[in-house]
Tab-separated table of C-alpha atoms in Angstrom:
chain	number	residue	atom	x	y	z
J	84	UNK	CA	8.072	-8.943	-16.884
J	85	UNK	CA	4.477	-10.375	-17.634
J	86	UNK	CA	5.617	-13.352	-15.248
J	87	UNK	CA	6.441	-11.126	-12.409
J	88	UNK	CA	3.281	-9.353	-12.995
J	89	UNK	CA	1.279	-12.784	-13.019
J	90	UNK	CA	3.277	-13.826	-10.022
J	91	UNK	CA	2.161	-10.978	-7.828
J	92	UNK	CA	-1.192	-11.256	-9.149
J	93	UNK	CA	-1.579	-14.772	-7.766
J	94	UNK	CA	-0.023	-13.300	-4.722
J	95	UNK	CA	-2.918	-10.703	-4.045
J	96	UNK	CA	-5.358	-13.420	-5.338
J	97	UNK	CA	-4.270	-15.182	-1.792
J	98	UNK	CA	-5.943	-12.244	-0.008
J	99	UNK	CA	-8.982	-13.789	-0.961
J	100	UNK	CA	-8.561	-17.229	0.154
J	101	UNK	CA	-10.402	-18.243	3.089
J	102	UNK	CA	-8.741	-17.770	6.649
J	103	UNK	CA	-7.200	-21.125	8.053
J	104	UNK	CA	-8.910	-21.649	11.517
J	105	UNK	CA	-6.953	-23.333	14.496
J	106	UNK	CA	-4.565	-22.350	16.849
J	107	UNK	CA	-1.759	-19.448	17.293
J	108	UNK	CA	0.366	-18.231	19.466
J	109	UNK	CA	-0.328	-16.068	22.501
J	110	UNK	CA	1.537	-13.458	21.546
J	111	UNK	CA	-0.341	-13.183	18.103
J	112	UNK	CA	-3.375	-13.542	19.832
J	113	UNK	CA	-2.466	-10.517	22.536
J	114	UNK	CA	-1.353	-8.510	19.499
J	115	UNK	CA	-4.632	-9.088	17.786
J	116	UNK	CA	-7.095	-8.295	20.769
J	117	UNK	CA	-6.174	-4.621	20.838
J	118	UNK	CA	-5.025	-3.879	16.818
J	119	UNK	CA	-6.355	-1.252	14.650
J	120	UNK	CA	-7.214	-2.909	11.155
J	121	UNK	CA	-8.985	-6.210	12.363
J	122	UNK	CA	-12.317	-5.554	10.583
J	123	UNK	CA	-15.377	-6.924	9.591
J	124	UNK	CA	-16.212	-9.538	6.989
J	125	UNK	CA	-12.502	-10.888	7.733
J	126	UNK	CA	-11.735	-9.798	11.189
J	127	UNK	CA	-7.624	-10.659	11.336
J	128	UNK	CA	-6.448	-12.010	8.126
J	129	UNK	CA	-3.250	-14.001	7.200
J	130	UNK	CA	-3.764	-17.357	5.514
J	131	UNK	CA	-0.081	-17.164	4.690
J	132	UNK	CA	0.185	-17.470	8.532
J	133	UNK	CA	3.192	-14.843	8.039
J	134	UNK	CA	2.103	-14.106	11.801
J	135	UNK	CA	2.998	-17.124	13.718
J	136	UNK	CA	5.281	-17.142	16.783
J	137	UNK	CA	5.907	-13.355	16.101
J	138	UNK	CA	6.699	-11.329	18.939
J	139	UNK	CA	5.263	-7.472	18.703
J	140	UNK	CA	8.754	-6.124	17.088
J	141	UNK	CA	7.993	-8.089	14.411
J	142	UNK	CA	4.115	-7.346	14.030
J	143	UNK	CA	4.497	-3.450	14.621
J	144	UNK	CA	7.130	-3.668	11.421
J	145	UNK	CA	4.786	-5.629	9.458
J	146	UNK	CA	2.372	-3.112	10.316
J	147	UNK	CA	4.415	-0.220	9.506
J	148	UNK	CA	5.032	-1.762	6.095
J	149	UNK	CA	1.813	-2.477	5.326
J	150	UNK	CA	0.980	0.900	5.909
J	151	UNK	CA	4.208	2.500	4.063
J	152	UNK	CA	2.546	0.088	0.922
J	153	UNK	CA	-0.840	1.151	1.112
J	154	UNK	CA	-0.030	4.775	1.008
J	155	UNK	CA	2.224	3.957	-1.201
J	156	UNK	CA	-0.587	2.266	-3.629
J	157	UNK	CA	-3.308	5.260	-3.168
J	158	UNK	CA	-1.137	8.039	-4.409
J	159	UNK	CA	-0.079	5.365	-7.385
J	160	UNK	CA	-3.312	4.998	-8.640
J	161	UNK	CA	-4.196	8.737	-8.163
J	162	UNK	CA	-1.016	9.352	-10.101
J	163	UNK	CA	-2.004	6.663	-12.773
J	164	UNK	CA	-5.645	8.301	-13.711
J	165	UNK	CA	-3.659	11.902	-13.408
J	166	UNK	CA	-1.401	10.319	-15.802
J	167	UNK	CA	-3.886	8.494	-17.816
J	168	UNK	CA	-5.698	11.991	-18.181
J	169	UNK	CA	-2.775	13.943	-19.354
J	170	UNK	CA	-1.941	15.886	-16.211
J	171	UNK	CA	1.923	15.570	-16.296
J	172	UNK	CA	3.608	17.765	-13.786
J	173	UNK	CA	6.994	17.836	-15.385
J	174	UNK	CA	8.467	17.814	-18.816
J	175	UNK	CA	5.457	20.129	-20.062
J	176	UNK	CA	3.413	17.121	-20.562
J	177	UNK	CA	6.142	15.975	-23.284
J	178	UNK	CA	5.581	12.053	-21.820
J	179	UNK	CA	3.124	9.937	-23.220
J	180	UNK	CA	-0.094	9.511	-21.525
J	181	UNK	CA	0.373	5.503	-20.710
J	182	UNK	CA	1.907	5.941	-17.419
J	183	UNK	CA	4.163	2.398	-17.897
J	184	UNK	CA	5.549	4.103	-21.105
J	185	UNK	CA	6.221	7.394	-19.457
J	186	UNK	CA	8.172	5.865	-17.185
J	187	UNK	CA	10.241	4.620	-19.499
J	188	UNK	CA	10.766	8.001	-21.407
J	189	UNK	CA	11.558	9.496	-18.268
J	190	UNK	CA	14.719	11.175	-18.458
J	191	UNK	CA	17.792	9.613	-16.495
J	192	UNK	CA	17.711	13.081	-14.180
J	193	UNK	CA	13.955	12.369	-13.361
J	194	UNK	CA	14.508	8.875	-11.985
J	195	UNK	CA	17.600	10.568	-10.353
J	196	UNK	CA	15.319	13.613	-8.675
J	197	UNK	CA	12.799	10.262	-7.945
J	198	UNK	CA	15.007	7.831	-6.045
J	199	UNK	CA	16.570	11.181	-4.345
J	200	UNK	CA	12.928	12.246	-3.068
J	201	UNK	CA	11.969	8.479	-2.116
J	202	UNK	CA	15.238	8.526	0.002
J	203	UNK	CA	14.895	11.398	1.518
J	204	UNK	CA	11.230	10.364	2.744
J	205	UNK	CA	12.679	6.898	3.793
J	206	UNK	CA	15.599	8.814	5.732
J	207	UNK	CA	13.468	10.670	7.546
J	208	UNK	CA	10.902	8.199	8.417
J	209	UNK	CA	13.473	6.234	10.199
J	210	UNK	CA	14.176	9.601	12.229
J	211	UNK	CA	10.745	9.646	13.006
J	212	UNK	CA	10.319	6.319	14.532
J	213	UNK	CA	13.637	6.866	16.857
J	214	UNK	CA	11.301	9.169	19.016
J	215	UNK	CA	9.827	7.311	22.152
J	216	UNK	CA	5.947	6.062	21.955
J	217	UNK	CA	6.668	6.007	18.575
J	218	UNK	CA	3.471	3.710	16.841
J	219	UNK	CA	3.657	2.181	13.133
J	220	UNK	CA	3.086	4.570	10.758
J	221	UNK	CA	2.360	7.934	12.694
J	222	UNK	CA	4.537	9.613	10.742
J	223	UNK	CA	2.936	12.964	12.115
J	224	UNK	CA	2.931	12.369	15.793
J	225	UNK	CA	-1.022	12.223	16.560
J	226	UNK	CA	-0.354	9.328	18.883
J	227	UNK	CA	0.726	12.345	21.397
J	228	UNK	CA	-2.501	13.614	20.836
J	229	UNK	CA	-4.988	11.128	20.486
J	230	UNK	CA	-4.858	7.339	21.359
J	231	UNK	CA	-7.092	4.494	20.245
J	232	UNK	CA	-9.577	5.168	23.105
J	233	UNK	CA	-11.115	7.627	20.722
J	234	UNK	CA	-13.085	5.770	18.676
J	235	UNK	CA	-13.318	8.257	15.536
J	236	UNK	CA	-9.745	7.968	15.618
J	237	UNK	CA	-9.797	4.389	15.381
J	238	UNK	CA	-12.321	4.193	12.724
J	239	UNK	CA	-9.981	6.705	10.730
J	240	UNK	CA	-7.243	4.458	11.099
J	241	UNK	CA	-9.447	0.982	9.885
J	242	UNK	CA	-10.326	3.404	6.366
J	243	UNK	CA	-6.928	4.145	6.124
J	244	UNK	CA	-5.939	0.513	6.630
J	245	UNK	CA	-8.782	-0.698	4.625
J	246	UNK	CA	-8.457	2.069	1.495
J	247	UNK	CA	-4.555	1.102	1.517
J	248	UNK	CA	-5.387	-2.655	0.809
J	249	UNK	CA	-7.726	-2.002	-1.519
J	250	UNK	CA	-5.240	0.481	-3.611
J	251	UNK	CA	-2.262	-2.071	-3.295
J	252	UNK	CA	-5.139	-4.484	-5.473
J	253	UNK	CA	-6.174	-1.628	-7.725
J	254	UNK	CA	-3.000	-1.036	-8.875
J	255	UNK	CA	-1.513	-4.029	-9.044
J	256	UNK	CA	-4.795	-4.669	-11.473
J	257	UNK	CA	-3.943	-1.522	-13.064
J	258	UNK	CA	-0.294	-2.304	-14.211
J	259	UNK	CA	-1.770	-6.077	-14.995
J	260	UNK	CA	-4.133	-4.591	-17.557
J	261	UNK	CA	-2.275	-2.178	-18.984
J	262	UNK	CA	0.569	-4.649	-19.796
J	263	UNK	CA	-1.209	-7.327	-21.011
J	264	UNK	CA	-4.246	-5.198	-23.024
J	265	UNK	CA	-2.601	-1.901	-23.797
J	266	UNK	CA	-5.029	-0.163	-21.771
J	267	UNK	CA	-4.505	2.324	-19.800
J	268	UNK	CA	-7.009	5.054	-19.192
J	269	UNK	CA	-10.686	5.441	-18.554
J	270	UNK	CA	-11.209	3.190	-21.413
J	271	UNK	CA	-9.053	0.297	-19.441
J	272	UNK	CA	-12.386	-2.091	-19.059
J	273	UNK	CA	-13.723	-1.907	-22.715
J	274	UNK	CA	-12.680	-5.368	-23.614
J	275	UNK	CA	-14.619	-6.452	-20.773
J	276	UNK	CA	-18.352	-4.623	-21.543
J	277	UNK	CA	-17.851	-5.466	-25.567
């Protein structure tokens, strides 16, 4: 487990690395002159080059899941300081307060009621994006109402973007720490300031 962890670690270290200049494809380029997410210090960012000779079917899915992730990662490290804090909103708070070790003592008809919910949300999801004009991740439909001419709208969707990337780090730090140090809570950085 603690490789896996250091693995992905090492992974989300790469989103750091420096962006490899030269050129790419046209179609990568198109897709990147009108994109929501391209933002200042980094501007478009993949020094994996995961992009390359991708047509837009394949950069409007990578897009989609790197939104599904992000939101994914916010409401995971809300729900690991709730956690953390005590708040447990089943089992009348019978789970220990170290979110990795309440997961564990979760019982078997929790992870069932879990994986249920998660498919359910993923089933209808892929309902969603069946309707026409369909963009990645509107979920909710306010493509019909808005489009990225508006530029509040546009700036909402860069926070979103931006907040997501920053949560899918966070946490990944989060489950890092608490793994390796045993902490979990408010307290997680006290090794550091001692």
């Amino acid at each position: 487990m603690k490789t896996a962890i250091v693995a992905s670690l090492v992974a989300s270290a790469a989103a750091f690395a420096p962006a490899q200049t030269g050129r790419s494809s046209t179609q990568v380029n198109a897709w990147i002159s009108d994109q929501v997410g391209i933002t200042p210090p980094v501007g478009f960012f993949d020094p994996l080059g995961f992009s390359k000779g991708k047509d837009d079917a394949t950069m409007k899915y990578y897009r989609e899941a790197e939104l599904k992730h992000g939101r994914v990662a916010m409401a995971a490290c809300l729900g690991w300081y709730l956690n953390a804090g005590g708040v447990h909103p089943a089992f009348n708070s019978a789970l220990s307060n170290d979110p990795l070790k309440a997961m564990v003592e979760l019982p078997a008809v929790g992870w069932v009621q879990f994986v249920l919910g998660c498919g359910a949300i993923e089933w209808l999801g892929q309902q969603i994006k069946e309707r026409p004009g369909y963009n990645p991740g509107d979920l909710l439909g306010a493509a019909y109402w808005v489009d990225n001419s508006d530029e509040g709208w546009v700036q909402y969707q860069n926070k979103e973007l931006n907040n997501g990337r920053l949560a899918m780090l966070a946490i990944t730090g989060m489950i890092y720490q608490d793994v390796f140090t045993g902490e979990y809570g408010d307290m997680m950085y006290r090794q550091l300031v001692r």
